[in-house]
Amino acid sequence: MAFELPSLPYAQDALEPHYSANTLSFHHGKHHAAYVTKLNELIAGSDHEGKSLEEIIASSTGGLFNQAAQVWNHSFFWNSMKPGGGGSPDGALAEAIDAAFGSLEAFKQQFKSAGVGQFGSGWVWLVKDDGALKIVTTANAETPLTEGQVPLLTCDVWEHAYYLDYQNRRPDFIQSFLDNLVNWDFAAANYDEVASVAAE
Ligand code: ZN
């Protein structure tokens, strides 16, 4: 069973004007698709055939890890955005953000600063790490999954993620991600899943 490129969870033009259909056509239709194609080429006929994406990420290095992790990271990123996104989280996640960062506004500033400060290509994440909320960055294809952290949401800061819409203005892209695109429902669902597992 080969991996397939997952469909976007919204129409290609649904995030405009903050994230264009043109960007999504390249970012999802070309970049994400290429990671899926290369992953399938690398696992064909190998011991990794038939494993889940998470199993491959946990048990591979080098080129195979890079392709597998980039497939996973991008699927997670599409879900970290939604049409009409932004605003504030509510419920348990809102309380946890206030407790960890002081306020939503302080969280947004720290998340943006971390993403801007990630040198070269990578990702900025909100994760749950051993019970605590943290902002972490990863380089290239690296993912918090391999650190035992639970991702709640992510923003792709590879240049291919924003160049067509924002050119070199990564800070403006991350600000717009936080103000207009971020899917707090997705982050809250990930947080509640962790919380309920921890309570069992
Ligand atoms: Zn990307």
PDB file of C-alpha atoms and ligand atoms in Angstrom:
ATOM      1  CA  MET A   1       0.000   0.000   0.000  1.00  0.00           C
ATOM      2  CA  ALA A   2       1.573   3.226  -1.126  1.00  0.00           C
ATOM      3  CA  PHE A   3       1.028   6.472   0.751  1.00  0.00           C
ATOM      4  CA  GLU A   4      -1.288   8.988  -0.876  1.00  0.00           C
ATOM      5  CA  LEU A   5      -1.267  12.768  -0.790  1.00  0.00           C
ATOM      6  CA  PRO A   6      -4.075  13.693   1.638  1.00  0.00           C
ATOM      7  CA  SER A   7      -6.642  16.159   0.324  1.00  0.00           C
ATOM      8  CA  LEU A   8      -6.590  19.631   1.807  1.00  0.00           C
ATOM      9  CA  PRO A   9      -9.214  19.992   4.563  1.00  0.00           C
ATOM     10  CA  TYR A  10     -10.630  23.047   2.697  1.00  0.00           C
ATOM     11  CA  ALA A  11     -10.821  24.382  -0.858  1.00  0.00           C
ATOM     12  CA  GLN A  12      -7.591  25.620  -2.397  1.00  0.00           C
ATOM     13  CA  ASP A  13      -8.828  29.233  -2.354  1.00  0.00           C
ATOM     14  CA  ALA A  14     -10.479  29.041   1.085  1.00  0.00           C
ATOM     15  CA  LEU A  15      -7.635  30.753   2.974  1.00  0.00           C
ATOM     16  CA  GLU A  16      -7.473  33.814   0.738  1.00  0.00           C
ATOM     17  CA  PRO A  17      -6.477  36.595   1.006  1.00  0.00           C
ATOM     18  CA  HIS A  18      -4.105  35.466   3.784  1.00  0.00           C
ATOM     19  CA  TYR A  19      -2.807  32.335   2.043  1.00  0.00           C
ATOM     20  CA  SER A  20      -3.425  32.175  -1.676  1.00  0.00           C
ATOM     21  CA  ALA A  21      -4.703  29.386  -3.903  1.00  0.00           C
ATOM     22  CA  ASN A  22      -1.504  29.893  -5.883  1.00  0.00           C
ATOM     23  CA  THR A  23       0.634  29.162  -2.815  1.00  0.00           C
ATOM     24  CA  LEU A  24      -1.461  26.117  -1.909  1.00  0.00           C
ATOM     25  CA  SER A  25      -1.298  24.808  -5.478  1.00  0.00           C
ATOM     26  CA  PHE A  26       2.508  24.728  -5.212  1.00  0.00           C
ATOM     27  CA  HIS A  27       2.890  23.970  -1.523  1.00  0.00           C
ATOM     28  CA  HIS A  28       0.341  21.146  -1.367  1.00  0.00           C
ATOM     29  CA  GLY A  29       0.129  20.174  -5.034  1.00  0.00           C
ATOM     30  CA  LYS A  30       3.885  20.179  -5.746  1.00  0.00           C
ATOM     31  CA  HIS A  31       5.995  20.202  -2.551  1.00  0.00           C
ATOM     32  CA  HIS A  32       3.855  17.965  -0.338  1.00  0.00           C
ATOM     33  CA  ALA A  33       3.079  15.713  -3.317  1.00  0.00           C
ATOM     34  CA  ALA A  34       6.792  15.332  -4.083  1.00  0.00           C
ATOM     35  CA  TYR A  35       7.518  14.206  -0.508  1.00  0.00           C
ATOM     36  CA  VAL A  36       4.811  11.529  -0.858  1.00  0.00           C
ATOM     37  CA  THR A  37       6.186  10.353  -4.219  1.00  0.00           C
ATOM     38  CA  LYS A  38       9.767  10.160  -2.944  1.00  0.00           C
ATOM     39  CA  LEU A  39       8.672   8.394   0.251  1.00  0.00           C
ATOM     40  CA  ASN A  40       6.896   5.731  -1.811  1.00  0.00           C
ATOM     41  CA  GLU A  41       9.966   5.286  -4.018  1.00  0.00           C
ATOM     42  CA  LEU A  42      12.214   4.823  -0.970  1.00  0.00           C
ATOM     43  CA  ILE A  43      10.042   2.282   0.849  1.00  0.00           C
ATOM     44  CA  ALA A  44       9.139   0.187  -2.214  1.00  0.00           C
ATOM     45  CA  GLY A  45      10.497  -3.319  -1.665  1.00  0.00           C
ATOM     46  CA  SER A  46      12.066  -2.375   1.705  1.00  0.00           C
ATOM     47  CA  ASP A  47      11.352  -3.438   5.291  1.00  0.00           C
ATOM     48  CA  HIS A  48       9.420  -0.193   5.708  1.00  0.00           C
ATOM     49  CA  GLU A  49       6.693  -1.184   3.257  1.00  0.00           C
ATOM     50  CA  GLY A  50       3.421  -1.642   5.136  1.00  0.00           C
ATOM     51  CA  LYS A  51       4.497   0.433   8.155  1.00  0.00           C
ATOM     52  CA  SER A  52       2.526   3.465   9.266  1.00  0.00           C
ATOM     53  CA  LEU A  53       3.972   6.912   8.638  1.00  0.00           C
ATOM     54  CA  GLU A  54       4.639   7.327  12.370  1.00  0.00           C
ATOM     55  CA  GLU A  55       6.453   3.978  12.493  1.00  0.00           C
ATOM     56  CA  ILE A  56       8.676   4.990   9.579  1.00  0.00           C
ATOM     57  CA  ILE A  57       9.456   8.340  11.223  1.00  0.00           C
ATOM     58  CA  ALA A  58      10.399   6.583  14.461  1.00  0.00           C
ATOM     59  CA  SER A  59      12.624   3.990  12.803  1.00  0.00           C
ATOM     60  CA  SER A  60      14.399   5.809   9.964  1.00  0.00           C
ATOM     61  CA  THR A  61      17.188   8.318   9.407  1.00  0.00           C
ATOM     62  CA  GLY A  62      18.589  10.336   6.521  1.00  0.00           C
ATOM     63  CA  GLY A  63      16.660  10.666   3.290  1.00  0.00           C
ATOM     64  CA  LEU A  64      13.856   8.309   4.258  1.00  0.00           C
ATOM     65  CA  PHE A  65      13.278  10.122   7.553  1.00  0.00           C
ATOM     66  CA  ASN A  66      13.252  13.465   5.745  1.00  0.00           C
ATOM     67  CA  GLN A  67      10.574  12.410   3.249  1.00  0.00           C
ATOM     68  CA  ALA A  68       8.384  10.650   5.830  1.00  0.00           C
ATOM     69  CA  ALA A  69       8.577  13.468   8.371  1.00  0.00           C
ATOM     70  CA  GLN A  70       7.857  16.098   5.740  1.00  0.00           C
ATOM     71  CA  VAL A  71       4.749  14.165   4.656  1.00  0.00           C
ATOM     72  CA  TRP A  72       3.549  14.070   8.282  1.00  0.00           C
ATOM     73  CA  ASN A  73       4.514  17.692   9.080  1.00  0.00           C
ATOM     74  CA  HIS A  74       2.675  19.078   6.059  1.00  0.00           C
ATOM     75  CA  SER A  75      -0.531  17.144   6.753  1.00  0.00           C
ATOM     76  CA  PHE A  76      -0.391  18.509  10.309  1.00  0.00           C
ATOM     77  CA  PHE A  77       0.216  22.032   8.999  1.00  0.00           C
ATOM     78  CA  TRP A  78      -2.842  22.013   6.704  1.00  0.00           C
ATOM     79  CA  ASN A  79      -4.963  21.102   9.706  1.00  0.00           C
ATOM     80  CA  SER A  80      -3.330  23.840  11.768  1.00  0.00           C
ATOM     81  CA  MET A  81      -5.080  26.395   9.520  1.00  0.00           C
ATOM     82  CA  LYS A  82      -8.731  26.940   8.630  1.00  0.00           C
ATOM     83  CA  PRO A  83     -10.862  29.457   6.755  1.00  0.00           C
ATOM     84  CA  GLY A  84     -11.825  32.214   9.198  1.00  0.00           C
ATOM     85  CA  GLY A  85      -9.075  31.126  11.581  1.00  0.00           C
ATOM     86  CA  GLY A  86      -7.285  33.183  14.187  1.00  0.00           C
ATOM     87  CA  GLY A  87      -9.146  34.506  17.213  1.00  0.00           C
ATOM     88  CA  SER A  88      -8.677  32.815  20.564  1.00  0.00           C
ATOM     89  CA  PRO A  89      -8.750  29.272  21.877  1.00  0.00           C
ATOM     90  CA  ASP A  90     -11.228  28.466  24.617  1.00  0.00           C
ATOM     91  CA  GLY A  91     -11.654  25.862  27.299  1.00  0.00           C
ATOM     92  CA  ALA A  92      -8.788  23.930  28.818  1.00  0.00           C
ATOM     93  CA  LEU A  93      -6.304  24.937  26.116  1.00  0.00           C
ATOM     94  CA  ALA A  94      -6.954  28.652  26.719  1.00  0.00           C
ATOM     95  CA  GLU A  95      -6.287  28.163  30.433  1.00  0.00           C
ATOM     96  CA  ALA A  96      -3.122  26.182  29.705  1.00  0.00           C
ATOM     97  CA  ILE A  97      -1.805  28.895  27.366  1.00  0.00           C
ATOM     98  CA  ASP A  98      -2.439  31.579  29.965  1.00  0.00           C
ATOM     99  CA  ALA A  99      -0.699  29.472  32.604  1.00  0.00           C
ATOM    100  CA  ALA A 100       2.325  28.698  30.412  1.00  0.00           C
ATOM    101  CA  PHE A 101       2.855  32.024  28.636  1.00  0.00           C
ATOM    102  CA  GLY A 102       0.960  34.607  30.696  1.00  0.00           C
ATOM    103  CA  SER A 103      -1.568  35.504  27.991  1.00  0.00           C
ATOM    104  CA  LEU A 104      -2.560  34.649  24.440  1.00  0.00           C
ATOM    105  CA  GLU A 105      -0.846  37.829  23.250  1.00  0.00           C
ATOM    106  CA  ALA A 106       2.393  36.801  24.966  1.00  0.00           C
ATOM    107  CA  PHE A 107       2.116  33.333  23.421  1.00  0.00           C
ATOM    108  CA  LYS A 108       1.681  34.872  19.960  1.00  0.00           C
ATOM    109  CA  GLN A 109       4.735  37.093  20.413  1.00  0.00           C
ATOM    110  CA  GLN A 110       6.894  34.176  21.569  1.00  0.00           C
ATOM    111  CA  PHE A 111       5.643  31.877  18.789  1.00  0.00           C
ATOM    112  CA  LYS A 112       6.351  34.536  16.158  1.00  0.00           C
ATOM    113  CA  SER A 113       9.766  35.312  17.594  1.00  0.00           C
ATOM    114  CA  ALA A 114      10.699  31.614  17.649  1.00  0.00           C
ATOM    115  CA  GLY A 115       9.569  31.129  14.040  1.00  0.00           C
ATOM    116  CA  VAL A 116      11.437  34.210  12.844  1.00  0.00           C
ATOM    117  CA  GLY A 117      14.539  33.062  14.734  1.00  0.00           C
ATOM    118  CA  GLN A 118      14.607  29.582  13.173  1.00  0.00           C
ATOM    119  CA  PHE A 119      17.636  29.873  10.873  1.00  0.00           C
ATOM    120  CA  GLY A 120      16.984  28.479   7.407  1.00  0.00           C
ATOM    121  CA  SER A 121      14.183  25.996   6.788  1.00  0.00           C
ATOM    122  CA  GLY A 122      12.082  24.491   9.527  1.00  0.00           C
ATOM    123  CA  TRP A 123       8.970  24.592  11.652  1.00  0.00           C
ATOM    124  CA  VAL A 124       7.643  26.326  14.760  1.00  0.00           C
ATOM    125  CA  TRP A 125       5.341  24.315  17.013  1.00  0.00           C
ATOM    126  CA  LEU A 126       3.161  24.502  20.079  1.00  0.00           C
ATOM    127  CA  VAL A 127       3.690  21.177  21.843  1.00  0.00           C
ATOM    128  CA  LYS A 128       2.811  19.440  25.062  1.00  0.00           C
ATOM    129  CA  ASP A 129       6.001  18.122  26.616  1.00  0.00           C
ATOM    130  CA  ASP A 130       5.719  16.067  29.776  1.00  0.00           C
ATOM    131  CA  GLY A 131       2.628  17.968  30.880  1.00  0.00           C
ATOM    132  CA  ALA A 132       3.906  21.441  29.998  1.00  0.00           C
ATOM    133  CA  LEU A 133       3.017  23.594  27.000  1.00  0.00           C
ATOM    134  CA  LYS A 134       6.084  24.748  25.087  1.00  0.00           C
ATOM    135  CA  ILE A 135       7.009  26.531  21.889  1.00  0.00           C
ATOM    136  CA  VAL A 136       9.717  24.640  20.016  1.00  0.00           C
ATOM    137  CA  THR A 137      11.340  24.937  16.609  1.00  0.00           C
ATOM    138  CA  THR A 138      12.694  22.160  14.431  1.00  0.00           C
ATOM    139  CA  ALA A 139      15.117  22.385  11.514  1.00  0.00           C
ATOM    140  CA  ASN A 140      14.397  21.075   8.020  1.00  0.00           C
ATOM    141  CA  ALA A 141      12.221  17.939   8.347  1.00  0.00           C
ATOM    142  CA  GLU A 142      12.731  17.415  12.090  1.00  0.00           C
ATOM    143  CA  THR A 143       9.550  16.879  14.071  1.00  0.00           C
ATOM    144  CA  PRO A 144       8.663  16.946  17.796  1.00  0.00           C
ATOM    145  CA  LEU A 145       7.316  13.388  17.413  1.00  0.00           C
ATOM    146  CA  THR A 146      10.852  12.038  17.759  1.00  0.00           C
ATOM    147  CA  GLU A 147      11.364  14.040  20.984  1.00  0.00           C
ATOM    148  CA  GLY A 148       8.403  12.443  22.713  1.00  0.00           C
ATOM    149  CA  GLN A 149       6.498  15.720  22.491  1.00  0.00           C
ATOM    150  CA  VAL A 150       2.859  15.963  21.418  1.00  0.00           C
ATOM    151  CA  PRO A 151       2.332  18.533  18.648  1.00  0.00           C
ATOM    152  CA  LEU A 152      -0.722  20.760  19.095  1.00  0.00           C
ATOM    153  CA  LEU A 153      -0.196  23.052  16.104  1.00  0.00           C
ATOM    154  CA  THR A 154       2.541  24.114  13.697  1.00  0.00           C
ATOM    155  CA  CYS A 155       3.536  26.807  11.245  1.00  0.00           C
ATOM    156  CA  ASP A 156       5.775  25.915   8.303  1.00  0.00           C
ATOM    157  CA  VAL A 157       8.604  28.451   8.033  1.00  0.00           C
ATOM    158  CA  TRP A 158      10.293  26.958   4.968  1.00  0.00           C
ATOM    159  CA  GLU A 159      10.579  29.746   2.414  1.00  0.00           C
ATOM    160  CA  HIS A 160       8.383  27.701   0.039  1.00  0.00           C
ATOM    161  CA  ALA A 161       5.563  28.145   2.582  1.00  0.00           C
ATOM    162  CA  TYR A 162       5.271  31.898   2.175  1.00  0.00           C
ATOM    163  CA  TYR A 163       7.441  33.285  -0.623  1.00  0.00           C
ATOM    164  CA  LEU A 164       4.701  33.659  -3.256  1.00  0.00           C
ATOM    165  CA  ASP A 165       2.444  35.612  -0.863  1.00  0.00           C
ATOM    166  CA  TYR A 166       4.907  37.316   1.493  1.00  0.00           C
ATOM    167  CA  GLN A 167       8.245  37.168  -0.396  1.00  0.00           C
ATOM    168  CA  ASN A 168      11.008  37.368   2.243  1.00  0.00           C
ATOM    169  CA  ARG A 169       8.704  38.722   4.977  1.00  0.00           C
ATOM    170  CA  ARG A 170       8.566  35.681   7.268  1.00  0.00           C
ATOM    171  CA  PRO A 171       7.484  37.796  10.291  1.00  0.00           C
ATOM    172  CA  ASP A 172       4.428  39.040   8.356  1.00  0.00           C
ATOM    173  CA  PHE A 173       3.508  35.491   7.351  1.00  0.00           C
ATOM    174  CA  ILE A 174       3.705  34.180  10.926  1.00  0.00           C
ATOM    175  CA  GLN A 175       1.725  37.170  12.197  1.00  0.00           C
ATOM    176  CA  SER A 176      -0.974  36.529   9.613  1.00  0.00           C
ATOM    177  CA  PHE A 177      -0.938  32.817  10.466  1.00  0.00           C
ATOM    178  CA  LEU A 178      -1.630  33.698  14.109  1.00  0.00           C
ATOM    179  CA  ASP A 179      -4.174  36.445  13.401  1.00  0.00           C
ATOM    180  CA  ASN A 180      -6.111  34.993  10.455  1.00  0.00           C
ATOM    181  CA  LEU A 181      -5.353  31.337   9.823  1.00  0.00           C
ATOM    182  CA  VAL A 182      -4.594  29.365  12.972  1.00  0.00           C
ATOM    183  CA  ASN A 183      -7.108  26.603  13.714  1.00  0.00           C
ATOM    184  CA  TRP A 184      -7.561  26.684  17.495  1.00  0.00           C
ATOM    185  CA  ASP A 185     -10.210  23.938  17.285  1.00  0.00           C
ATOM    186  CA  PHE A 186      -7.573  21.556  15.911  1.00  0.00           C
ATOM    187  CA  ALA A 187      -5.068  22.534  18.610  1.00  0.00           C
ATOM    188  CA  ALA A 188      -7.735  22.137  21.315  1.00  0.00           C
ATOM    189  CA  ALA A 189      -8.710  18.704  20.005  1.00  0.00           C
ATOM    190  CA  ASN A 190      -5.054  17.632  20.124  1.00  0.00           C
ATOM    191  CA  TYR A 191      -4.729  19.086  23.618  1.00  0.00           C
ATOM    192  CA  ASP A 192      -7.902  17.402  24.897  1.00  0.00           C
ATOM    193  CA  GLU A 193      -6.766  14.088  23.446  1.00  0.00           C
ATOM    194  CA  VAL A 194      -3.531  14.372  25.417  1.00  0.00           C
ATOM    195  CA  ALA A 195      -5.370  15.540  28.525  1.00  0.00           C
ATOM    196  CA  SER A 196      -7.769  12.610  28.424  1.00  0.00           C
ATOM    197  CA  VAL A 197      -4.964  10.120  27.860  1.00  0.00           C
ATOM    198  CA  ALA A 198      -3.075  11.607  30.828  1.00  0.00           C
ATOM    199  CA  ALA A 199      -6.193  11.365  33.013  1.00  0.00           C
ATOM    200  CA  GLU A 200      -6.708   7.664  32.326  1.00  0.00           C
TER     201      GLU A 200
HETATM  202 ZN    ZN B   1       6.242  23.262   3.411  1.00  0.00          ZN
END
